[in-house]
Coordinates of C-alpha atoms in Angstrom, one line a residue:
M1 CA 209.2 113.4 206.5
N2 CA 209.6 110.3 204.4
Q3 CA 212.3 110.4 201.7
P4 CA 212.2 108.5 198.4
S5 CA 213.5 105.0 198.6
E6 CA 217.0 104.2 197.5
K7 CA 215.5 101.7 195.1
L8 CA 214.6 104.4 192.6
S9 CA 215.8 103.8 189.1
D10 CA 217.3 106.6 187.0
R11 CA 214.1 106.8 185.0
E12 CA 211.9 107.1 188.1
R13 CA 214.2 109.7 189.7
S14 CA 214.0 111.9 186.6
A15 CA 210.3 111.3 186.2
G16 CA 209.4 112.0 189.8
L17 CA 211.8 114.3 191.6
R18 CA 213.1 116.8 189.1
G19 CA 211.7 120.3 189.1
S20 CA 209.3 121.7 186.5
G21 CA 210.7 121.8 183.0
D22 CA 213.6 119.6 184.0
R23 CA 212.2 116.2 183.0
P24 CA 214.1 114.5 180.2
A25 CA 212.4 113.3 177.1
E26 CA 213.1 109.7 178.0
S27 CA 211.2 109.8 181.2
S28 CA 208.0 109.2 179.3
S29 CA 207.1 107.9 176.0
I30 CA 203.9 110.0 175.9
E31 CA 204.0 113.2 173.8
I32 CA 201.3 115.6 174.8
G33 CA 202.3 118.5 172.6
T34 CA 202.9 120.9 175.6
P35 CA 205.3 120.7 178.6
G36 CA 204.3 117.9 180.9
D37 CA 204.9 119.8 184.1
Q38 CA 202.4 119.7 186.9
I39 CA 200.4 122.9 187.6
F40 CA 202.4 123.1 190.9
S41 CA 204.9 121.1 192.7
M42 CA 204.7 119.4 196.1
S43 CA 208.3 118.3 196.1
E44 CA 209.3 120.5 199.0
I45 CA 206.4 119.3 201.1
D46 CA 206.1 115.7 200.2
P47 CA 208.6 114.6 197.6
V48 CA 207.3 111.0 197.5
L49 CA 203.8 112.1 196.8
D50 CA 205.0 114.5 194.2
A51 CA 207.0 111.7 192.5
K52 CA 204.1 109.3 192.6
M53 CA 201.7 111.9 191.3
R54 CA 203.9 112.5 188.3
L55 CA 204.1 108.8 187.6
V56 CA 200.3 108.5 187.8
N57 CA 199.8 111.5 185.5
E58 CA 202.2 109.9 183.0
T59 CA 200.1 106.7 183.2
M60 CA 196.9 108.5 182.5
D61 CA 198.6 110.1 179.4
E62 CA 199.9 106.7 178.4
I63 CA 196.4 105.1 178.5
G64 CA 194.9 108.2 176.8
W65 CA 191.3 109.0 175.9
T66 CA 188.9 106.0 175.9
N67 CA 185.2 105.4 175.7
M68 CA 185.2 105.4 179.5
H69 CA 186.1 109.1 179.5
L70 CA 183.3 109.8 177.0
K71 CA 180.8 108.0 179.3
L72 CA 182.1 110.0 182.3
F73 CA 181.6 113.3 180.4
F74 CA 177.9 112.5 180.0
L75 CA 177.4 110.7 183.4
N76 CA 179.2 113.5 185.3
G77 CA 177.3 116.1 183.2
F78 CA 174.0 114.7 184.6
G79 CA 175.1 115.8 188.0
Y80 CA 176.2 119.2 186.8
A81 CA 172.8 119.6 185.2
A82 CA 171.0 118.5 188.4
D83 CA 172.7 121.2 190.4
S84 CA 171.5 124.0 188.2
L85 CA 168.2 122.2 187.5
I86 CA 167.1 122.4 191.2
L87 CA 168.1 126.1 191.3
A88 CA 166.1 126.8 188.2
L89 CA 163.1 124.8 189.3
Q90 CA 162.8 126.7 192.5
A91 CA 163.1 130.0 190.6
V92 CA 160.4 129.3 188.0
T93 CA 157.9 127.6 190.3
A94 CA 158.1 129.7 193.4
S95 CA 155.6 132.4 192.3
Q96 CA 152.9 129.9 191.2
A97 CA 153.3 127.9 194.4
A98 CA 153.1 131.2 196.4
L99 CA 149.8 132.0 194.8
E100 CA 148.4 128.7 196.1
F101 CA 149.9 128.7 199.6
S102 CA 149.9 132.5 200.3
P103 CA 153.1 132.5 202.4
S104 CA 154.1 135.2 204.8
F105 CA 157.7 135.2 203.5
P106 CA 157.6 134.7 199.7
Y107 CA 161.4 134.3 199.4
A108 CA 161.5 131.2 201.7
L109 CA 162.1 128.8 198.7
N110 CA 165.1 130.9 197.6
V111 CA 166.5 130.8 201.1
S112 CA 165.8 127.1 201.3
V113 CA 167.4 126.1 198.0
Y114 CA 170.6 128.1 198.7
T115 CA 170.8 126.8 202.3
G116 CA 170.5 123.2 201.0
M117 CA 173.1 123.9 198.3
L118 CA 175.4 125.5 200.9
I119 CA 175.2 122.6 203.4
G120 CA 175.3 120.0 200.6
V121 CA 178.4 121.3 198.9
L122 CA 180.3 121.4 202.2
F123 CA 179.1 118.0 203.3
W124 CA 179.7 116.2 200.0
G125 CA 182.9 118.1 199.4
L126 CA 184.5 117.1 202.6
G127 CA 182.9 113.6 202.4
A128 CA 184.5 113.0 199.0
D129 CA 188.0 113.7 200.5
V130 CA 187.3 111.6 203.6
I131 CA 185.4 108.5 202.4
G132 CA 186.1 108.8 198.7
R133 CA 184.4 110.1 195.5
R134 CA 182.6 106.9 194.5
F135 CA 180.0 106.6 197.2
A136 CA 179.0 110.3 197.0
F137 CA 178.9 110.1 193.2
N138 CA 176.5 107.1 193.3
V139 CA 174.2 108.3 196.1
S140 CA 173.8 112.1 195.8
L141 CA 172.0 112.3 192.4
F142 CA 169.5 109.5 193.2
S143 CA 168.6 111.1 196.5
S144 CA 168.1 114.5 194.9
S145 CA 165.7 113.1 192.4
I146 CA 163.5 111.5 195.0
F147 CA 163.1 114.7 197.0
A148 CA 162.5 116.7 193.8
I149 CA 159.6 114.4 192.9
V150 CA 158.2 114.6 196.5
A151 CA 158.5 118.4 196.3
G152 CA 155.8 118.4 193.6
A153 CA 153.4 116.7 196.0
S154 CA 153.9 119.2 198.9
P155 CA 150.7 120.0 200.8
N156 CA 151.9 123.4 202.1
W157 CA 154.6 126.1 201.8
I158 CA 156.7 124.8 204.7
A159 CA 156.8 121.3 203.3
L160 CA 157.7 122.6 199.9
A161 CA 160.6 124.6 201.4
V162 CA 161.8 121.5 203.3
F163 CA 161.7 119.2 200.2
V164 CA 163.3 121.8 198.0
G165 CA 166.1 122.2 200.5
L166 CA 166.7 118.5 200.7
A167 CA 166.7 118.1 196.9
A168 CA 169.2 121.0 196.8
F169 CA 171.3 119.4 199.6
F170 CA 171.9 116.2 197.6
A171 CA 172.3 118.0 194.2
G172 CA 174.6 120.6 195.6
G173 CA 177.6 118.3 196.0
N174 CA 177.6 117.3 192.4
L175 CA 179.2 120.6 191.3
V176 CA 182.2 119.5 193.3
L177 CA 182.0 115.7 192.8
D178 CA 181.6 115.7 189.0
T179 CA 184.5 117.9 188.2
T180 CA 186.7 116.1 190.7
V181 CA 185.9 112.6 189.4
F182 CA 186.2 113.5 185.8
L183 CA 189.5 115.4 186.2
E184 CA 191.1 112.6 188.2
F185 CA 190.6 110.2 185.3
L186 CA 191.5 112.6 182.4
P187 CA 194.7 112.6 180.4
S188 CA 196.4 116.0 180.4
K189 CA 195.6 116.9 176.8
K190 CA 191.9 116.6 177.6
Q191 CA 191.7 118.7 180.8
W192 CA 190.1 121.5 178.9
L193 CA 187.0 119.3 178.8
I194 CA 186.3 120.3 182.4
T195 CA 185.5 123.8 181.1
L196 CA 183.3 122.4 178.3
M197 CA 181.4 120.2 180.8
A198 CA 179.9 123.4 182.2
C199 CA 177.6 123.4 179.1
W200 CA 175.6 120.9 181.1
W201 CA 174.8 123.6 183.6
G202 CA 173.2 125.7 180.9
L203 CA 171.5 122.7 179.3
A204 CA 169.5 122.3 182.5
Y205 CA 167.9 125.7 182.1
V206 CA 166.9 124.7 178.5
I207 CA 165.3 121.6 179.9
V208 CA 163.4 123.6 182.5
A209 CA 162.3 126.0 179.9
A210 CA 161.1 123.1 177.7
F211 CA 158.9 121.9 180.5
C212 CA 157.6 125.3 181.6
W213 CA 156.9 126.8 178.2
P214 CA 153.9 124.5 177.2
I215 CA 152.7 124.0 180.8
F216 CA 152.7 127.6 182.1
S217 CA 151.4 128.9 178.8
N218 CA 148.3 126.9 179.3
P219 CA 145.8 128.6 181.7
K220 CA 144.4 125.2 182.5
Y221 CA 147.5 124.5 184.7
T222 CA 148.1 127.9 186.3
C223 CA 146.0 130.2 188.4
A224 CA 146.0 134.0 188.0
D225 CA 145.5 135.2 191.6
A226 CA 145.7 134.1 195.2
E227 CA 141.9 134.5 195.8
T228 CA 140.9 131.8 193.2
C229 CA 144.0 129.7 193.4
T230 CA 143.6 126.0 194.4
K231 CA 145.6 122.9 193.9
E232 CA 143.2 121.7 191.2
N233 CA 143.6 124.8 189.0
N234 CA 147.3 125.2 189.7
M235 CA 148.9 121.9 189.0
G236 CA 151.4 123.3 186.5
W237 CA 154.3 123.9 189.0
R238 CA 153.8 120.5 190.4
Y239 CA 154.0 118.8 187.0
V240 CA 157.3 120.7 186.4
W241 CA 158.7 119.2 189.6
Y242 CA 157.4 115.7 188.8
G243 CA 158.8 115.7 185.3
N244 CA 162.2 117.1 186.1
G245 CA 162.5 114.9 189.2
A246 CA 161.8 111.9 187.1
L247 CA 164.3 113.0 184.5
V248 CA 167.0 113.3 187.3
L249 CA 166.0 109.8 188.6
V250 CA 166.6 108.3 185.1
C251 CA 170.0 110.0 185.0
S252 CA 170.9 108.7 188.4
I253 CA 170.0 105.1 187.4
L254 CA 172.2 105.5 184.3
R255 CA 175.1 106.6 186.4
V256 CA 175.2 103.3 188.3
T257 CA 174.2 101.0 185.4
V258 CA 176.0 102.3 182.3
M259 CA 179.4 102.2 184.1
R260 CA 180.4 100.8 187.5
L261 CA 182.6 103.7 188.6
K262 CA 185.8 102.8 190.4
E263 CA 187.3 105.0 193.0
T264 CA 189.6 107.6 191.3
P265 CA 193.3 106.5 191.2
K266 CA 194.5 109.9 192.7
Y267 CA 192.2 109.4 195.7
H268 CA 193.8 105.9 196.3
L269 CA 197.2 107.4 195.8
T270 CA 196.8 110.1 198.4
K271 CA 195.5 107.5 200.8
G272 CA 198.6 105.4 200.3
N273 CA 196.9 102.5 198.5
D274 CA 199.3 101.9 195.7
A275 CA 197.9 98.5 194.8
A276 CA 194.5 100.0 194.2
V277 CA 196.0 102.7 191.9
V278 CA 197.6 100.1 189.7
E279 CA 194.5 97.8 189.7
T280 CA 192.3 100.7 188.5
F281 CA 194.7 101.6 185.7
Q282 CA 195.3 98.0 184.6
S283 CA 191.6 97.4 184.5
I284 CA 191.0 100.4 182.2
A285 CA 194.0 99.5 180.0
N286 CA 192.8 95.9 179.6
K287 CA 189.2 96.8 178.9
Y288 CA 190.2 99.3 176.1
N289 CA 193.3 97.5 174.9
R290 CA 195.7 100.3 175.9
P291 CA 199.3 100.2 177.2
C292 CA 199.9 100.6 180.9
S293 CA 203.4 100.2 182.2
L294 CA 202.6 101.2 185.8
T295 CA 203.3 98.5 188.5
V296 CA 203.0 98.3 192.2
E297 CA 206.7 97.9 192.4
K298 CA 207.4 101.2 190.6
L299 CA 205.1 103.1 193.0
E300 CA 206.3 101.4 196.1
S301 CA 210.0 101.9 195.1
L302 CA 209.4 105.7 195.4
G303 CA 208.7 105.4 199.1
V304 CA 205.8 106.1 201.5
I305 CA 203.9 109.4 201.3
N306 CA 203.0 111.5 204.3
S307 CA 199.5 110.7 205.5
T308 CA 196.7 112.9 204.3
Y309 CA 194.5 111.8 207.2
G310 CA 194.0 113.9 210.3
N311 CA 194.6 112.6 213.8
A312 CA 190.9 111.6 214.1
R313 CA 189.9 109.6 211.0
Y314 CA 186.3 110.9 210.9
G315 CA 186.5 113.9 213.3
F316 CA 187.5 117.5 213.3
G317 CA 191.2 116.6 212.9
E318 CA 190.4 115.1 209.5
F319 CA 188.6 118.2 208.4
W320 CA 191.4 120.4 209.6
A321 CA 193.9 118.2 207.8
H322 CA 192.1 118.9 204.5
I323 CA 191.9 122.6 205.2
R324 CA 195.6 122.8 206.1
G325 CA 196.5 120.9 203.0
L326 CA 195.2 123.8 200.9
F327 CA 197.8 126.2 202.4
V328 CA 201.0 124.1 202.6
T329 CA 202.9 126.5 200.3
K330 CA 202.7 130.2 200.0
Q331 CA 201.7 130.0 196.3
L332 CA 199.1 127.4 197.0
A333 CA 197.7 129.4 199.9
I334 CA 197.4 132.6 197.7
S335 CA 195.8 130.5 194.9
T336 CA 193.2 128.9 197.3
L337 CA 192.2 132.3 198.8
M338 CA 191.9 133.9 195.3
I339 CA 189.8 131.1 194.0
W340 CA 187.4 131.4 197.0
L341 CA 187.3 135.1 196.5
S342 CA 186.3 134.6 192.8
W343 CA 183.4 132.4 193.7
I344 CA 182.2 134.9 196.4
L345 CA 182.4 137.8 193.9
I346 CA 180.4 136.1 191.1
G347 CA 178.0 134.7 193.7
L348 CA 177.1 138.2 194.8
A349 CA 177.3 140.0 191.4
Y350 CA 175.1 137.7 189.3
P351 CA 172.0 137.3 191.5
L352 CA 172.2 140.8 192.9
F353 CA 172.0 142.2 189.4
Y354 CA 168.8 140.3 188.6
V355 CA 167.3 141.0 192.0
F356 CA 167.3 144.8 191.4
L357 CA 167.2 145.0 187.6
P358 CA 163.4 144.6 187.1
D359 CA 162.6 147.3 189.6
Y360 CA 165.3 149.6 188.2
L361 CA 164.1 149.3 184.7
A362 CA 160.4 149.7 185.7
T363 CA 161.1 153.0 187.4
R364 CA 162.6 154.3 184.1
G365 CA 159.7 153.3 181.9
A366 CA 161.2 150.3 180.2
Q367 CA 158.9 148.0 178.3
T368 CA 161.1 144.9 178.2
G369 CA 158.8 142.2 176.9
E370 CA 155.6 141.3 175.2
S371 CA 152.8 140.4 177.6
G372 CA 151.8 136.9 178.3
P373 CA 153.5 133.7 179.5
Y374 CA 154.2 132.5 175.9
Y375 CA 156.7 135.4 175.3
Q376 CA 158.1 135.1 178.8
W377 CA 159.0 131.4 178.4
R378 CA 160.1 131.9 174.8
N379 CA 162.6 134.5 176.0
Y380 CA 163.7 132.3 178.9
M381 CA 164.3 129.5 176.4
L382 CA 166.4 131.7 174.1
S383 CA 168.6 133.0 176.8
S384 CA 169.1 129.5 178.2
I385 CA 170.1 128.2 174.8
A386 CA 172.6 131.0 174.5
G387 CA 174.0 130.1 177.9
V388 CA 174.9 126.6 176.7
F389 CA 177.3 127.9 174.2
G390 CA 179.3 130.1 176.7
P391 CA 181.2 127.1 178.1
V392 CA 181.7 125.8 174.5
A393 CA 183.4 129.1 173.6
A394 CA 185.3 129.0 176.9
G395 CA 186.6 125.5 176.1
F396 CA 188.2 126.7 172.9
M397 CA 189.5 129.9 174.4
C398 CA 191.1 128.3 177.5
N399 CA 192.9 125.7 175.4
H400 CA 194.7 128.5 173.5
K401 CA 198.2 129.1 174.5
V402 CA 197.9 132.9 174.6
L403 CA 194.7 133.1 176.6
G404 CA 194.8 130.0 178.8
R405 CA 192.4 129.7 181.7
K406 CA 193.2 133.0 183.4
Y407 CA 192.7 135.4 180.5
T408 CA 189.6 133.5 179.4
M409 CA 188.0 134.3 182.8
A410 CA 189.1 137.9 182.6
I411 CA 187.7 138.4 179.1
G412 CA 184.4 136.7 180.2
A413 CA 184.1 138.9 183.2
L414 CA 184.7 142.2 181.4
I415 CA 182.4 141.4 178.5
T416 CA 179.7 140.5 180.9
M417 CA 180.2 143.7 182.8
A418 CA 179.8 145.7 179.5
F419 CA 176.6 143.8 178.6
F420 CA 175.2 144.5 182.1
F421 CA 175.8 148.2 181.7
A422 CA 174.1 148.0 178.3
Y423 CA 171.1 146.2 179.8
T424 CA 170.3 149.2 182.0
A425 CA 169.4 151.1 178.7
V426 CA 166.9 148.5 177.6
R427 CA 163.6 149.9 176.4
T428 CA 162.2 147.4 173.9
P429 CA 161.4 143.7 173.8
A430 CA 164.0 143.1 171.1
E431 CA 166.7 144.8 173.1
N432 CA 165.7 142.8 176.2
V433 CA 165.9 139.4 174.4
G434 CA 169.2 140.2 172.6
L435 CA 171.0 141.5 175.7
S436 CA 169.6 138.7 177.9
C437 CA 171.1 136.1 175.4
A438 CA 174.4 138.0 175.2
I439 CA 174.7 138.2 179.0
S440 CA 173.9 134.5 179.4
F441 CA 176.6 133.6 176.8
S442 CA 179.4 135.8 178.2
L443 CA 178.7 135.1 181.8
N444 CA 179.0 131.4 181.2
I445 CA 182.4 131.9 179.6
Y446 CA 183.6 133.2 183.0
Y447 CA 181.6 130.7 185.0
G448 CA 182.5 127.7 182.9
T449 CA 186.2 128.4 183.1
L450 CA 186.1 129.1 186.9
Y451 CA 184.3 125.7 187.3
A452 CA 187.3 124.0 185.6
Y453 CA 190.1 126.2 187.1
T454 CA 189.0 125.5 190.7
P455 CA 189.6 121.7 190.8
E456 CA 192.6 121.9 188.4
S457 CA 194.5 124.2 190.7
L458 CA 193.9 122.3 194.0
P459 CA 195.8 119.4 195.3
S460 CA 194.1 116.0 194.8
A461 CA 194.1 115.0 198.4
H462 CA 192.1 118.1 199.4
R463 CA 190.5 118.9 196.0
A464 CA 186.9 118.3 197.0
T465 CA 187.2 120.2 200.2
G466 CA 188.7 123.3 198.6
N467 CA 186.2 123.1 195.8
G468 CA 183.3 122.7 198.2
I469 CA 184.3 125.7 200.3
A470 CA 184.6 127.8 197.1
V471 CA 181.2 126.9 195.9
A472 CA 179.8 127.3 199.4
G473 CA 181.0 131.0 199.3
N474 CA 178.9 131.3 196.1
R475 CA 175.8 129.9 197.8
V476 CA 176.2 132.3 200.8
M477 CA 176.1 135.2 198.4
G478 CA 172.9 133.7 196.9
L479 CA 171.4 133.8 200.3
V480 CA 172.5 137.4 200.7
S481 CA 170.7 138.3 197.5
S482 CA 167.5 136.8 198.8
F483 CA 167.4 139.2 201.8
V484 CA 168.5 142.1 199.6
A485 CA 165.4 141.5 197.4
A486 CA 163.2 141.2 200.5
Y487 CA 164.3 144.2 202.4
G488 CA 166.5 146.4 200.2
N489 CA 165.8 149.4 197.9
T490 CA 166.2 147.8 194.5
S491 CA 165.1 150.7 192.4
T492 CA 168.3 152.9 192.7
S493 CA 171.3 152.9 190.4
V494 CA 173.8 152.2 193.2
P495 CA 173.7 148.4 192.7
I496 CA 174.6 148.8 189.1
Y497 CA 177.9 150.4 190.0
V498 CA 178.4 147.8 192.7
C499 CA 178.0 145.0 190.2
A500 CA 180.3 146.8 187.7
T501 CA 183.0 147.0 190.4
L502 CA 182.6 143.3 191.3
Y503 CA 183.1 142.3 187.7
I504 CA 186.2 144.4 187.3
L505 CA 187.5 142.8 190.5
M506 CA 186.8 139.3 189.1
A507 CA 188.8 140.1 186.0
I508 CA 191.7 141.5 188.1
V509 CA 191.7 138.4 190.4
A510 CA 191.7 136.1 187.3
V511 CA 194.7 137.7 185.8
L512 CA 196.6 137.7 189.1
L513 CA 196.0 134.0 189.9
P514 CA 199.4 132.4 190.5
F515 CA 198.8 129.2 188.5
E516 CA 198.0 128.8 184.8
P517 CA 196.8 125.2 184.1
Y518 CA 197.1 125.4 180.3
G519 CA 199.4 122.6 179.1
K520 CA 200.1 121.4 182.6
R521 CA 199.0 118.3 184.5
A522 CA 196.7 118.6 187.5
M523 CA 198.3 117.5 190.8

């Protein structure tokens, strides 16, 4: 294992190699208001990498918040929105498309979109750690928009499923890429914005509702039954795909024109490219007239890091190196497994509830809504708007010293469980709307914080891989819910108690997570 060079100055030794809470005040001129420790230390595994990472984090704090970060919040948010947009488009257009194509397996689009998301998040997650964040960031959103537009022109059910799956494949990686890219440029005081960024996820549902409400409320664009349904009298679902695909296309163009994204400095650092790290920071500092004391000499004087590459640069060895990197310490291994478990639990609980809930309520005589598409899409719009504010509340909560990320997630999970139980007693349209909005709000408190906690608590060299596997577990559970809906008995009360147990487990796991990122710097 490489050791720090003997050239270290006193300042660099104290800034890079001391343990948490042991860094003297003079090691950095930046005051962030909270301890400047990293979320976890790699000093026992690779002391040079740990030292360099601390120096890079200090440089990010030295430069501070700039207009570049504001642009990233919006440009990365587009990708976040695209991920949920494709999921929502599939959900709201599948029934109308099924009337036109009369498929033998009506849940094929659900399977297709989750399969595409599953493969996409693994492919782009690993790819971001192997070839870098920049290429995937620039390519994925544009490609997704093209297939979303083409999906609207599908001539049959099979073609639609293929194009939906491809759109999902390219969109699916954004949930990993956008948090990773944003986090790896953020000063430590602003890391809570990763939680707030999840509001873009909810905003996508508002956008879909805004398209669907006027289109599906007009009988001119929707057919009522399979016997009379043709392409000519059922263009509504196609217009929804065209319009939203075009919107994603515009967003993808903005991502490569508003700002020419540079590769993240932490990616360069973990690949041993010290010169590129300094060049990136100096470029930002010069453009926004900010101080930047980092030099190549300072980084190189700390020594040479252990390689984060595998034996085969683009083979299985590289993949295994990134997996192994998530388990290099006992604490990190426990954290990684618990994060993955959290994504699996929410991935099963959320869709499963909505799969069986309509049948369960119908067997008990509930009248949950006024008839007609106008009221259906009005309610969808209201619950979607409520969902946008969940991450906003989570952003404030997780940045509070008492709550932090862990207790914010626990509170979100328990409140959501309570509202889910309350929903089983719904009997009127007003109760339906009110509780739907409450669930959408509270669930996104949990989801928004989990979105942020995941990349924050993973090591930079393997961040996208670990995040990708976490979200992949979520997608697998989405696939499971599709087959439950197709072949399971969804009218019993058993799934209610299963979901309740899952949300309790989520809260317990959140509290027991070994790392609390509040006031700490991401590795």
